[in-house]
Coordinates of C-alpha atoms and ligand atoms in Angstrom, one line a residue:
X26 CA 44.6 -6.4 0.4
X27 CA 41.1 -7.8 1.1
X28 CA 40.5 -11.3 0.1
X29 CA 39.1 -11.1 -3.5
X30 CA 39.1 -14.7 -4.5
X31 CA 38.4 -15.5 -8.1
X32 CA 34.9 -17.0 -8.0
X33 CA 33.0 -16.7 -11.2
X34 CA 30.0 -14.3 -11.1
X35 CA 27.6 -13.6 -13.9
X36 CA 28.5 -13.4 -17.5
X37 CA 32.1 -14.6 -17.0
X38 CA 32.7 -11.8 -14.6
X39 CA 35.1 -12.5 -11.8
X40 CA 35.3 -11.0 -8.3
X41 CA 38.8 -9.8 -9.1
X42 CA 37.5 -7.3 -11.6
X43 CA 37.8 -4.4 -9.2
X44 CA 40.8 -3.4 -7.2
X45 CA 40.3 -4.2 -3.6
X46 CA 40.6 -1.8 -0.7
X47 CA 43.6 -2.6 1.4
X48 CA 42.7 -3.8 4.9
X49 CA 45.3 -1.4 6.3
X50 CA 43.4 1.6 5.0
X51 CA 40.3 0.9 7.1
X52 CA 41.4 3.0 10.2
X53 CA 42.0 5.9 7.9
X54 CA 38.7 5.5 6.1
X55 CA 37.0 5.5 9.5
X56 CA 38.8 8.7 10.6
X57 CA 37.8 10.4 7.3
X58 CA 34.2 9.3 7.8
X59 CA 34.2 10.7 11.4
X60 CA 35.7 14.0 10.3
X61 CA 33.2 14.3 7.5
X62 CA 30.3 13.4 9.9
X63 CA 31.2 16.5 12.0
X64 CA 30.5 18.8 9.1
X65 CA 27.8 16.8 7.3
X66 CA 25.6 16.5 10.4
X67 CA 25.5 20.3 10.8
X68 CA 24.0 20.9 7.3
X69 CA 20.3 21.5 7.2
X70 CA 18.3 18.5 5.9
X71 CA 17.4 20.6 2.8
X72 CA 21.1 21.2 2.1
X73 CA 21.9 17.5 2.4
X74 CA 19.0 16.7 0.0
X75 CA 20.5 18.9 -2.6
X76 CA 23.3 16.3 -2.9
X77 CA 20.7 13.6 -3.3
X78 CA 19.0 15.5 -6.0
X79 CA 22.4 15.7 -7.8
X80 CA 22.6 12.0 -7.4
X81 CA 19.2 11.5 -9.0
X82 CA 20.1 13.6 -11.9
X83 CA 23.5 11.9 -12.4
X84 CA 21.6 8.5 -12.3
X85 CA 19.3 9.7 -15.1
X86 CA 22.2 11.0 -17.0
X87 CA 24.0 7.7 -16.9
X88 CA 20.9 5.5 -17.0
X89 CA 21.9 3.1 -19.8
X90 CA 25.4 2.7 -18.4
X91 CA 24.1 2.0 -14.9
X92 CA 21.6 -0.6 -16.2
X93 CA 24.3 -2.2 -18.3
X94 CA 26.8 -2.5 -15.4
X95 CA 24.1 -4.1 -13.1
X96 CA 23.0 -6.5 -15.8
X97 CA 26.5 -7.6 -16.7
X98 CA 27.7 -7.9 -13.1
X99 CA 24.7 -9.9 -12.0
X100 CA 23.5 -11.7 -15.2
X101 CA 19.9 -10.4 -14.6
X102 CA 17.8 -9.2 -17.6
X103 CA 18.1 -5.4 -18.3
X104 CA 14.4 -5.0 -17.7
X105 CA 14.9 -6.2 -14.1
X106 CA 18.0 -4.0 -13.6
X107 CA 15.7 -1.0 -14.4
X108 CA 12.5 -2.1 -12.6
X109 CA 14.0 -3.7 -9.5
X110 CA 17.1 -1.7 -8.9
X111 CA 17.3 1.7 -10.7
X112 CA 13.6 2.6 -10.4
X113 CA 13.5 1.7 -6.7
X114 CA 16.6 3.8 -6.0
X115 CA 15.1 6.8 -8.0
X116 CA 11.8 6.5 -6.0
X117 CA 13.7 6.3 -2.7
X118 CA 15.5 9.5 -3.6
X119 CA 12.3 11.2 -4.6
X120 CA 10.7 10.0 -1.3
X121 CA 13.5 11.6 0.7
X122 CA 13.4 14.8 -1.3
X123 CA 9.7 15.1 -0.5
X124 CA 9.5 13.8 3.1
X125 CA 12.9 13.8 4.8
X126 CA 12.7 17.3 6.2
X127 CA 9.3 16.7 7.8
X128 CA 10.3 13.2 9.2
X129 CA 13.6 14.4 10.7
X130 CA 12.2 17.7 12.1
X131 CA 12.4 18.2 15.9
X132 CA 8.9 17.7 17.3
X133 CA 7.2 19.2 20.2
X134 CA 5.4 16.6 22.3
X135 CA 3.1 16.7 25.3
X136 CA 4.5 17.2 28.8
X137 CA 2.7 15.6 31.7
X138 CA 1.0 17.7 34.3
X139 CA 3.4 16.3 36.9
X140 CA 6.2 18.2 35.0
X141 CA 4.1 21.4 34.9
X142 CA 5.8 24.5 33.3
X143 CA 8.2 22.6 31.1
X144 CA 8.2 21.9 27.4
X145 CA 9.3 18.7 25.7
X146 CA 10.8 18.0 22.3
X147 CA 12.1 15.0 20.4
X148 CA 15.1 15.6 18.1
X149 CA 16.3 13.0 15.6
X150 CA 20.1 13.0 15.8
X151 CA 22.3 11.1 13.3
X152 CA 24.1 8.1 14.6
X153 CA 27.6 9.0 13.2
X154 CA 29.4 6.7 10.8
X155 CA 27.0 4.2 9.3
X156 CA 28.5 1.0 7.7
X157 CA 26.3 -0.5 5.0
X158 CA 27.2 -4.0 4.0
X159 CA 25.3 -5.3 1.1
X160 CA 24.8 -8.6 -0.9
X161 CA 25.1 -9.5 -4.6
X162 CA 21.5 -10.2 -5.6
X163 CA 20.4 -6.5 -5.9
X164 CA 23.8 -4.9 -5.6
X165 CA 22.8 -1.4 -6.5
X166 CA 19.4 -1.1 -4.7
X167 CA 20.4 -2.8 -1.5
X168 CA 23.5 -0.7 -1.1
X169 CA 22.1 2.6 -2.3
X170 CA 18.7 2.8 -0.5
X171 CA 20.1 2.4 3.1
X172 CA 23.1 4.6 2.3
X173 CA 20.9 7.4 0.9
X174 CA 18.6 7.2 4.0
X175 CA 21.6 7.3 6.3
X176 CA 23.0 10.3 4.4
X177 CA 19.7 12.2 4.4
X178 CA 19.5 11.7 8.2
X179 CA 22.9 13.3 8.6
X180 CA 25.3 10.3 8.9
X181 CA 28.5 9.8 7.0
X182 CA 28.5 6.4 5.3
X183 CA 30.9 3.6 4.3
X184 CA 29.5 1.1 1.9
X185 CA 31.0 -2.4 1.7
X186 CA 29.3 -3.9 -1.4
X187 CA 29.4 -7.5 -2.3
X188 CA 32.7 -8.8 -3.7
X189 CA 30.7 -10.9 -6.1
X190 CA 29.4 -7.8 -8.0
X191 CA 32.4 -5.5 -7.8
X192 CA 31.7 -3.4 -10.9
X193 CA 28.4 -2.2 -9.4
X194 CA 30.4 -1.1 -6.3
X195 CA 32.9 0.8 -8.5
X196 CA 30.1 2.4 -10.5
X197 CA 28.4 3.5 -7.2
X198 CA 31.6 5.0 -6.0
X199 CA 32.0 7.1 -9.2
X200 CA 28.3 8.1 -9.0
X201 CA 28.7 9.5 -5.5
X202 CA 31.9 11.3 -6.6
X203 CA 30.1 12.9 -9.5
X204 CA 27.4 14.2 -7.3
X205 CA 30.0 16.1 -5.4
X206 CA 29.6 14.9 -1.8
X207 CA 32.1 16.5 0.6
X208 CA 35.2 14.4 1.1
X209 CA 34.7 11.4 3.3
X210 CA 30.9 11.7 3.6
X211 CA 30.4 8.6 1.5
X212 CA 33.1 6.1 0.8
X213 CA 33.0 2.7 -0.8
X214 CA 35.2 -0.1 0.5
X215 CA 35.8 -2.9 -2.1
X216 CA 36.4 -6.3 -0.8
X217 CA 35.1 -9.5 0.7
X218 CA 34.0 -10.6 4.2
X219 CA 37.4 -10.0 5.8
X220 CA 37.1 -6.3 4.8
X221 CA 33.6 -6.2 6.2
X222 CA 34.9 -7.7 9.5
X223 CA 37.7 -5.2 9.6
X224 CA 35.3 -2.3 9.1
X225 CA 33.2 -3.5 12.0
X226 CA 36.3 -3.8 14.2
X227 CA 37.0 -0.1 13.4
X228 CA 33.8 0.7 15.4
X229 CA 31.3 2.4 13.1
X230 CA 28.4 3.9 15.0
X231 CA 25.7 1.9 13.2
X232 CA 25.7 -1.2 11.0
X233 CA 23.1 -1.8 8.3
X234 CA 23.6 -5.3 7.0
X235 CA 21.8 -7.1 4.2
X236 CA 22.8 -10.6 3.4
X237 CA 22.5 -14.2 4.6
X238 CA 21.2 -15.2 8.0
X239 CA 24.6 -17.0 8.6
X240 CA 26.6 -13.9 8.1
X241 CA 24.0 -11.8 9.9
X242 CA 24.6 -13.8 13.0
X243 CA 28.4 -13.3 12.8
X244 CA 27.9 -9.6 12.3
X245 CA 25.5 -9.3 15.2
X246 CA 28.0 -11.1 17.5
X247 CA 30.8 -8.8 16.4
X248 CA 28.6 -5.7 16.8
X249 CA 27.4 -6.9 20.2
X250 CA 31.0 -7.1 21.5
X251 CA 31.3 -3.3 20.9
X252 CA 27.6 -2.5 21.5
X253 CA 27.1 -1.2 18.0
X254 CA 23.4 -1.0 17.0
X255 CA 22.4 -2.9 13.9
X256 CA 19.7 -3.4 11.4
X257 CA 19.8 -6.9 9.9
X258 CA 18.0 -7.7 6.6
X259 CA 18.5 -11.4 6.2
X260 CA 17.2 -14.4 4.3
X261 CA 13.7 -15.6 3.6
X262 CA 11.6 -18.6 2.6
X263 CA 8.5 -16.8 1.6
X264 CA 5.1 -18.5 1.2
X265 CA 2.5 -17.7 -1.4
X266 CA -1.0 -18.9 -0.4
X267 CA -3.4 -19.3 -3.3
X268 CA -7.1 -19.9 -2.5
X269 CA -9.4 -21.5 -5.0
X270 CA -11.4 -18.3 -5.3
X271 CA -8.4 -16.3 -6.5
X272 CA -8.0 -15.2 -10.2
X273 CA -6.0 -18.3 -11.0
X274 CA -4.5 -17.1 -14.3
X275 CA -3.2 -14.0 -12.5
X276 CA -2.0 -16.1 -9.5
X277 CA -0.1 -18.5 -11.9
X278 CA 1.5 -15.6 -13.7
X279 CA 2.3 -14.0 -10.4
X280 CA 3.8 -17.2 -9.0
X281 CA 6.0 -17.6 -12.1
X282 CA 7.3 -14.1 -11.8
X283 CA 7.5 -14.2 -8.0
X284 CA 9.6 -17.4 -8.0
X285 CA 11.7 -16.8 -11.1
X286 CA 12.4 -13.0 -11.3
X287 CA 16.2 -12.5 -10.8
X288 CA 16.4 -16.3 -11.3
X289 CA 14.9 -16.8 -7.9
X290 CA 17.8 -15.0 -6.2
X291 CA 15.5 -12.6 -4.2
X292 CA 15.2 -12.5 -0.5
X293 CA 11.4 -12.2 -0.9
X294 CA 11.1 -14.8 -3.7
X295 CA 8.0 -17.0 -3.7
X296 CA 9.9 -20.0 -2.5
X297 CA 6.9 -22.0 -1.3
X298 CA 3.7 -22.0 -3.2
X299 CA 0.6 -23.4 -1.4
X300 CA -2.6 -23.9 -3.5
X301 CA -6.0 -24.8 -2.1
X302 CA -6.6 -28.4 -3.2
X303 CA -9.7 -28.0 -5.5
X304 CA -7.6 -25.5 -7.6
X305 CA -4.3 -27.4 -7.4
X306 CA -4.4 -29.4 -10.7
X307 CA -5.5 -26.5 -12.8
X308 CA -3.0 -24.2 -11.1
X309 CA 0.0 -26.6 -11.9
X310 CA -1.2 -26.8 -15.5
X311 CA -1.3 -23.0 -15.7
X312 CA 2.2 -22.8 -14.1
X313 CA 3.6 -25.1 -16.8
X314 CA 1.9 -23.0 -19.6
X315 CA 3.4 -19.8 -18.2
X316 CA 6.9 -21.1 -17.6
X317 CA 7.0 -22.5 -21.2
X318 CA 6.5 -19.0 -22.5
X319 CA 9.6 -17.6 -20.8
X320 CA 12.5 -16.4 -22.9
X321 CA 16.0 -17.0 -21.5
X322 CA 18.8 -15.5 -23.5
X323 CA 21.1 -12.5 -23.5
X324 CA 18.8 -10.2 -25.5
X325 CA 17.1 -7.0 -24.2
X326 CA 13.8 -8.9 -24.3
X327 CA 15.0 -11.8 -22.0
X328 CA 12.7 -12.8 -19.2
X329 CA 15.3 -14.9 -17.4
X330 CA 18.9 -14.2 -17.2
X331 CA 21.6 -16.2 -15.4
X332 CA 22.5 -17.0 -11.9
X333 CA 24.9 -14.4 -10.4
X334 CA 27.1 -16.6 -8.3
X335 CA 28.3 -20.1 -9.2
X336 CA 28.4 -21.5 -5.7
X337 CA 24.7 -20.8 -5.5
X338 CA 24.1 -23.3 -8.3
X339 CA 25.5 -26.0 -6.1
X340 CA 23.0 -25.1 -3.4
X341 CA 20.1 -25.2 -5.9
X342 CA 21.3 -28.6 -7.1
X343 CA 21.6 -30.0 -3.6
X344 CA 18.1 -28.9 -2.7
X345 CA 16.6 -30.4 -5.9
X346 CA 18.5 -33.7 -5.3
X347 CA 17.3 -33.8 -1.7
X348 CA 13.7 -33.2 -2.8
X349 CA 13.7 -35.7 -5.6
X350 CA 15.4 -38.3 -3.4
X351 CA 12.5 -37.8 -0.9
X352 CA 9.7 -38.1 -3.5
X353 CA 9.4 -34.8 -5.2
X354 CA 8.4 -34.8 -8.9
X355 CA 10.0 -32.6 -11.6
X356 CA 6.8 -31.5 -13.3
X357 CA 8.6 -29.1 -15.6
X358 CA 12.2 -28.5 -16.7
X359 CA 15.4 -30.4 -16.6
X360 CA 17.0 -31.7 -13.6
X361 CA 20.1 -29.4 -12.9
X362 CA 22.5 -32.3 -13.5
X363 CA 21.2 -32.7 -17.0
X364 CA 22.0 -29.2 -18.2
X365 CA 24.3 -30.5 -21.0
X366 CA 24.9 -27.9 -23.6
X367 CA 24.0 -25.0 -21.3
X368 CA 26.8 -22.5 -20.8
X369 CA 27.8 -20.1 -18.1
X370 CA 25.6 -19.6 -15.1
X371 CA 22.2 -20.0 -16.9
X372 CA 19.9 -22.3 -15.0
X373 CA 16.6 -23.2 -16.6
X374 CA 13.4 -23.0 -14.6
X375 CA 12.1 -26.1 -12.7
X376 CA 8.7 -26.9 -11.3
X377 CA 8.6 -29.3 -8.4
X378 CA 5.4 -31.0 -7.1
X379 CA 4.8 -33.5 -4.4
X380 CA 7.1 -31.5 -2.1
X381 CA 6.9 -31.8 1.7
X382 CA 8.2 -29.8 4.6
X383 CA 10.8 -32.6 5.2
X384 CA 12.7 -31.4 2.1
X385 CA 15.4 -28.7 2.1
X386 CA 13.6 -27.0 -0.8
X387 CA 10.7 -26.2 1.5
X388 CA 12.8 -25.3 4.6
X389 CA 16.1 -23.6 3.5
X390 CA 16.6 -20.7 1.2
X391 CA 17.1 -22.2 -2.3
X392 CA 17.7 -18.9 -4.1
X393 CA 17.3 -20.3 -7.5
X394 CA 14.8 -20.7 -10.4
X395 CA 12.8 -23.5 -8.7
X396 CA 9.0 -23.4 -8.2
X397 CA 7.7 -25.6 -5.4
X398 CA 4.0 -26.3 -5.3
X399 CA 2.0 -28.0 -2.6
X400 CA -1.7 -28.4 -2.0
X401 CA -3.5 -27.4 1.2
X402 CA -7.0 -27.8 2.7
X403 CA -8.6 -24.8 4.3
X404 CA -7.4 -21.6 5.9
X405 CA -6.0 -23.1 9.0
X406 CA -3.7 -25.5 7.3
X407 CA -2.5 -22.7 4.9
X408 CA -1.5 -20.6 7.8
X409 CA 0.1 -23.5 9.7
X410 CA 2.2 -24.4 6.6
X411 CA 3.1 -20.8 5.8
X412 CA 4.3 -20.2 9.4
X413 CA 6.2 -23.5 9.6
X414 CA 9.6 -21.9 8.9
X415 CA 12.5 -20.3 10.8
X416 CA 12.2 -17.3 8.5
X417 CA 9.7 -14.5 8.6
X418 CA 10.4 -12.0 5.8
X419 CA 7.4 -11.7 3.5
X420 CA 4.3 -13.6 2.2
X421 CA 1.5 -13.2 -0.3
X422 CA -2.1 -14.2 -0.1
X423 CA -4.2 -14.6 -3.3
X424 CA -8.0 -14.5 -3.0
X425 CA -11.0 -12.4 -4.1
X426 CA -12.3 -12.3 -0.6
X427 CA -10.9 -9.2 1.0
X428 CA -11.9 -10.2 4.5
X429 CA -10.2 -13.5 4.2
X430 CA -7.1 -11.8 2.9
X431 CA -7.0 -9.5 6.0
X432 CA -7.7 -12.4 8.3
X433 CA -4.8 -14.4 6.9
X434 CA -2.4 -11.4 6.7
X435 CA -3.0 -10.7 10.4
X436 CA -1.7 -14.2 11.5
X437 CA 1.2 -14.7 9.1
X438 CA 4.4 -14.4 11.1
X439 CA 6.4 -12.1 8.8
X440 CA 7.4 -8.5 8.1
X441 CA 5.2 -7.9 5.1
X442 CA 2.2 -9.4 3.3
X443 CA 1.2 -8.6 -0.3
X444 CA -2.4 -9.5 -1.3
X445 CA -2.9 -10.6 -4.9
X446 CA 0.6 -9.6 -5.9
X447 CA 4.0 -10.6 -4.7
X448 CA 7.4 -9.1 -3.8
X449 CA 6.4 -5.5 -4.7
X450 CA 6.0 -4.1 -1.2
X451 CA 9.8 -3.6 -1.1
X452 CA 9.5 -1.1 -3.9
X453 CA 7.3 1.3 -1.8
X454 CA 9.4 3.8 0.2
X455 CA 6.2 4.4 2.2
X456 CA 6.0 0.9 3.7
X457 CA 8.5 -0.5 6.2
X458 CA 10.6 -3.4 5.0
X459 CA 12.2 -5.9 7.3
X460 CA 11.8 -9.4 8.7
X461 CA 11.2 -11.2 11.9
X462 CA 12.6 -14.5 13.3
X463 CA 15.7 -15.5 11.3
X464 CA 14.9 -13.0 8.6
X465 CA 16.3 -10.1 10.6
X466 CA 16.1 -7.4 13.1
X467 CA 14.7 -4.0 12.5
X468 CA 13.4 -2.4 9.3
X469 CA 13.9 0.4 6.9
X470 CA 11.8 2.4 4.3
X471 CA 9.0 4.7 5.5
X472 CA 9.1 7.2 8.3
X473 CA 10.4 4.8 10.9
X474 CA 12.9 3.5 8.4
X475 CA 14.5 6.9 7.9
X476 CA 14.5 7.6 11.7
X477 CA 16.2 4.2 12.1
X478 CA 19.4 6.0 11.0
X479 CA 19.0 8.4 13.9
X480 CA 18.6 8.2 17.6
X481 CA 15.8 10.0 19.4
X482 CA 17.1 12.7 21.7
X483 CA 14.7 13.9 24.4
X484 CA 14.9 17.6 25.2
X485 CA 13.0 18.9 28.2
X486 CA 13.1 22.7 28.7
X487 CA 12.4 24.6 31.9
X488 CA 12.5 28.4 31.6
X489 CA 14.7 28.5 34.7
X490 CA 12.8 31.2 36.5
X491 CA 11.7 29.4 39.7
X492 CA 14.3 29.0 42.5
X493 CA 13.4 25.3 43.2
X494 CA 11.3 22.3 42.2
X495 CA 8.8 20.4 44.3
X496 CA 10.7 17.1 44.0
X497 CA 14.0 18.6 45.0
X498 CA 15.4 18.7 48.6
X499 CA 14.4 19.3 51.3
X500 CA 11.9 16.4 51.6
X501 CA 10.6 17.5 55.0
X502 CA 6.8 17.2 55.2
X503 CA 6.5 16.4 51.5
X504 CA 5.8 12.6 51.7
X505 CA 2.1 12.7 52.7
X506 CA 1.5 15.5 50.2
X507 CA 3.0 13.4 47.4
X508 CA 0.8 10.4 48.5
X509 CA -2.2 12.8 48.3
X510 CA -1.2 14.0 44.9
X511 CA -0.8 10.4 43.5
X512 CA -4.2 9.4 44.9
X513 CA -5.9 12.6 43.5
X514 CA -4.4 12.2 40.0
X515 CA -4.3 8.4 39.3
X516 CA -7.4 7.2 41.1
X517 CA -10.7 6.1 39.6
X518 CA -11.7 9.7 39.1
X519 CA -9.5 12.7 38.9
X520 CA -9.8 14.9 42.0
X521 CA -8.6 18.2 40.7
X522 CA -9.1 20.3 43.9
X523 CA -7.3 17.8 46.0
X524 CA -4.5 17.6 43.4
X525 CA -4.1 21.4 43.2
X526 CA -4.2 21.8 47.0
X527 CA -1.4 19.1 47.5
X528 CA 0.6 20.7 44.7
X529 CA 0.4 24.2 46.1
X530 CA 1.5 23.0 49.5
X531 CA 4.4 21.2 48.0
X532 CA 5.4 24.4 46.2
X533 CA 5.4 26.2 49.5
X534 CA 7.7 23.6 51.0
X535 CA 10.2 23.8 48.1
Ligands
LIG2 P1 26.4 -12.9 2.4 O1 25.9 -13.0 3.8 O2 27.3 -14.0 1.9 O3 27.2 -11.6 2.1 C1 26.6 -10.3 2.3 C2 27.7 -9.3 2.6 O4 28.4 -9.6 3.8 C3 28.8 -9.3 1.5 O5 29.1 -7.9 1.2 C4 30.0 -10.0 2.2 O6 31.2 -9.6 1.7 C5 29.8 -9.5 3.6 N1 30.4 -10.4 4.6 C6 30.6 -11.7 4.6 N2 31.2 -12.1 5.8 C7 31.3 -11.0 6.5 C8 31.9 -10.8 7.8 N3 32.3 -11.8 8.6 N4 31.9 -9.6 8.3 C9 31.4 -8.5 7.6 N5 30.9 -8.7 6.4 C10 30.8 -9.9 5.8 O7 25.1 -12.8 1.5 P2 25.0 -12.9 -0.1 O8 25.2 -14.3 -0.5 O9 25.8 -11.8 -0.7 O10 23.5 -12.4 -0.3 C11 22.4 -13.4 -0.4 C12 21.7 -13.4 0.9 O11 21.2 -12.1 1.2 C13 20.4 -14.3 0.9 O12 20.4 -15.0 2.1 C14 19.3 -13.3 0.8 O13 18.1 -13.7 1.3 C15 19.8 -12.1 1.6 N6 19.1 -10.9 1.3 C16 18.3 -10.3 2.2 C17 17.6 -9.2 1.8 C18 16.7 -8.5 2.8 O14 16.4 -7.4 2.6 N7 16.2 -9.2 3.8 C19 17.7 -8.7 0.6 C20 18.6 -9.3 -0.3 C21 19.3 -10.4 0.0

C-alpha cells in the first residue's frame, strides 16, 4: 500500500480518507494504460472529444458536489473552488472542443528546392502513456487540465493526485468513469510520493509534473535515468511591481487578492510586492484598509478559507520569524505564534513591511497569507529586484503607461506577465503557462501546450517514379556540379540558370 500518512489537511480532513492504490498494482496499471493507448490513439480527434464533452456535461450535472468536495478537501472558499478550479477546467474542455482538431491536424509544410519533387508533412503523434502528478493547492484544476489535453491528443493517462487532497482524487476518478472512457484510458492512482516514484519506475512515455521545485528535481533525475520527457510546473516567488501612476485603489485590491487568494497557496501568488516610493505610504494604508474588510469563516460568503496542509503553516511561521528577526515590521495582523483561540488550519492575513531580500519571506516560496511590501526607486531598480530570484514563474506590472508596461514585461525573467491584474493568465487556455529558471521546464495551455503532449513526426513523400536521386551513388563526376549548385543557390544573388544547369547535369549522372 502506498504510504498515506495521517497528516491533517483542511477542515479536519486526513490524507487517509481515500483508500490507497497498492504499489504492487502499478505494473498492471501501466499495462492497462498501454493497451488502452493502442485503441485510443486510433480514434479520430473528434471521437475523443465526444468523451470530453461528456465530461463537461457530467461536471455541470454534479457542479455543487464537485465544488463542495474541493472546498472541503482544501479548505478554500467555495467561490474560489468555482472560479479557480471548476471554471478553468470547463473552459479548458471548451477550448479543446473548439480547437483540438485543428491544432492536432497533420500539416503540409514547404519542401526546399533541393528536395524537388517531394512533399512534406508534420503529424502530431501522441506520446503514449502520460503520467500526470499533481499538487494539493488546486487539486482538481492542476490534475484535470493536463490530463484532458493529454487525452485529446491521443494519449492514455494515469493521474497521481496529491495525497493531501484525496477526496478530490476519488471524485475525479468517478467523474471519468461516469463519462464512459474506454477501460484503462484514464486511471487514477491514489497515494503519496512513493506511489509517484513507482509509477515513474514503470516507465510512462511522458511525465507532466506540477509541484514543488524540490520534488521536480527528484522527478527530473528519475525521468532522465530512463530518458522520459517531462514538463515541470514548479514553484514561484512572483513579483508585483506597482508604479506611482497606477490606479492605486485597484492595485491595492489586486495585491490583496493576488497575495491572499487560496490563503496564498498559489504558485503564482503575489509573494513580493514592490511599490514606487512616492506611492508607498498611501499604498500600504490602502492595503490595510482592504485586508480589514476580508471575511474569514466557513460560510458561502467567505473571502478567506483555511490553509490546506498543516506542515505549510510551519513554513509560513518560519518565514515570518526570520523576517521579523531581521527587522521586518508586522504592519497588519497577528504574528502566527499569537493565534490563540483560532482553530483548525485558519491563518489570518499578515502585512509585512520593511522587508529585504535577505529574508526568506522575499526569497523562498512562503505559500501562505502573508503580504510583503517593499519600496523601489525607478524602473531599473524595480526590474532588478523583481528578477533577483531563483524562480521565474509569473509577474505583474501596474501602471497606466502602456509603453512602460511593455518595456518592463519584456525584461522580466519569467513565463508570464500580467499588466494591471494578477494571476489570471493561467485561466486562459489560449496563453501558454509555464516557468523558467527553478519554476520549471516547458509549458502547457494554448496550441503549443496541446502539442506538448505529442511528438512531431516528419513525413516526407516521394511519389517513387524516378529510378534514382541526384545525391545517391554513384558520385563519379558529381562533386564539382554540387559545388556549382551550392554557389548558384546560396550566394549573394540566386543564379537560377547556373543552378538549373548543374541540377540537370547531376540528374543525367544519376
Ligand atoms: P510536492 O512537490 O510536495 O508534491 C506534488 C506531487 O508530487 C504530489 O502528488 C506528491 O505525492 C508527488 N511526489 C512527491 N514526491 C514524489 C516522488 N519522489 N516521485 C513522484 N511523485 C512524488 O508539491 P505540493 O506541496 O503538493 O504542491 C505545492 C507546490 O506546487 C508549490 O511549490 C507550488 O508552487 C507548486 N505549484 C506549481 C504550479 C505551477 O503550475 N507551476 C501550480 C501549483 C503548485
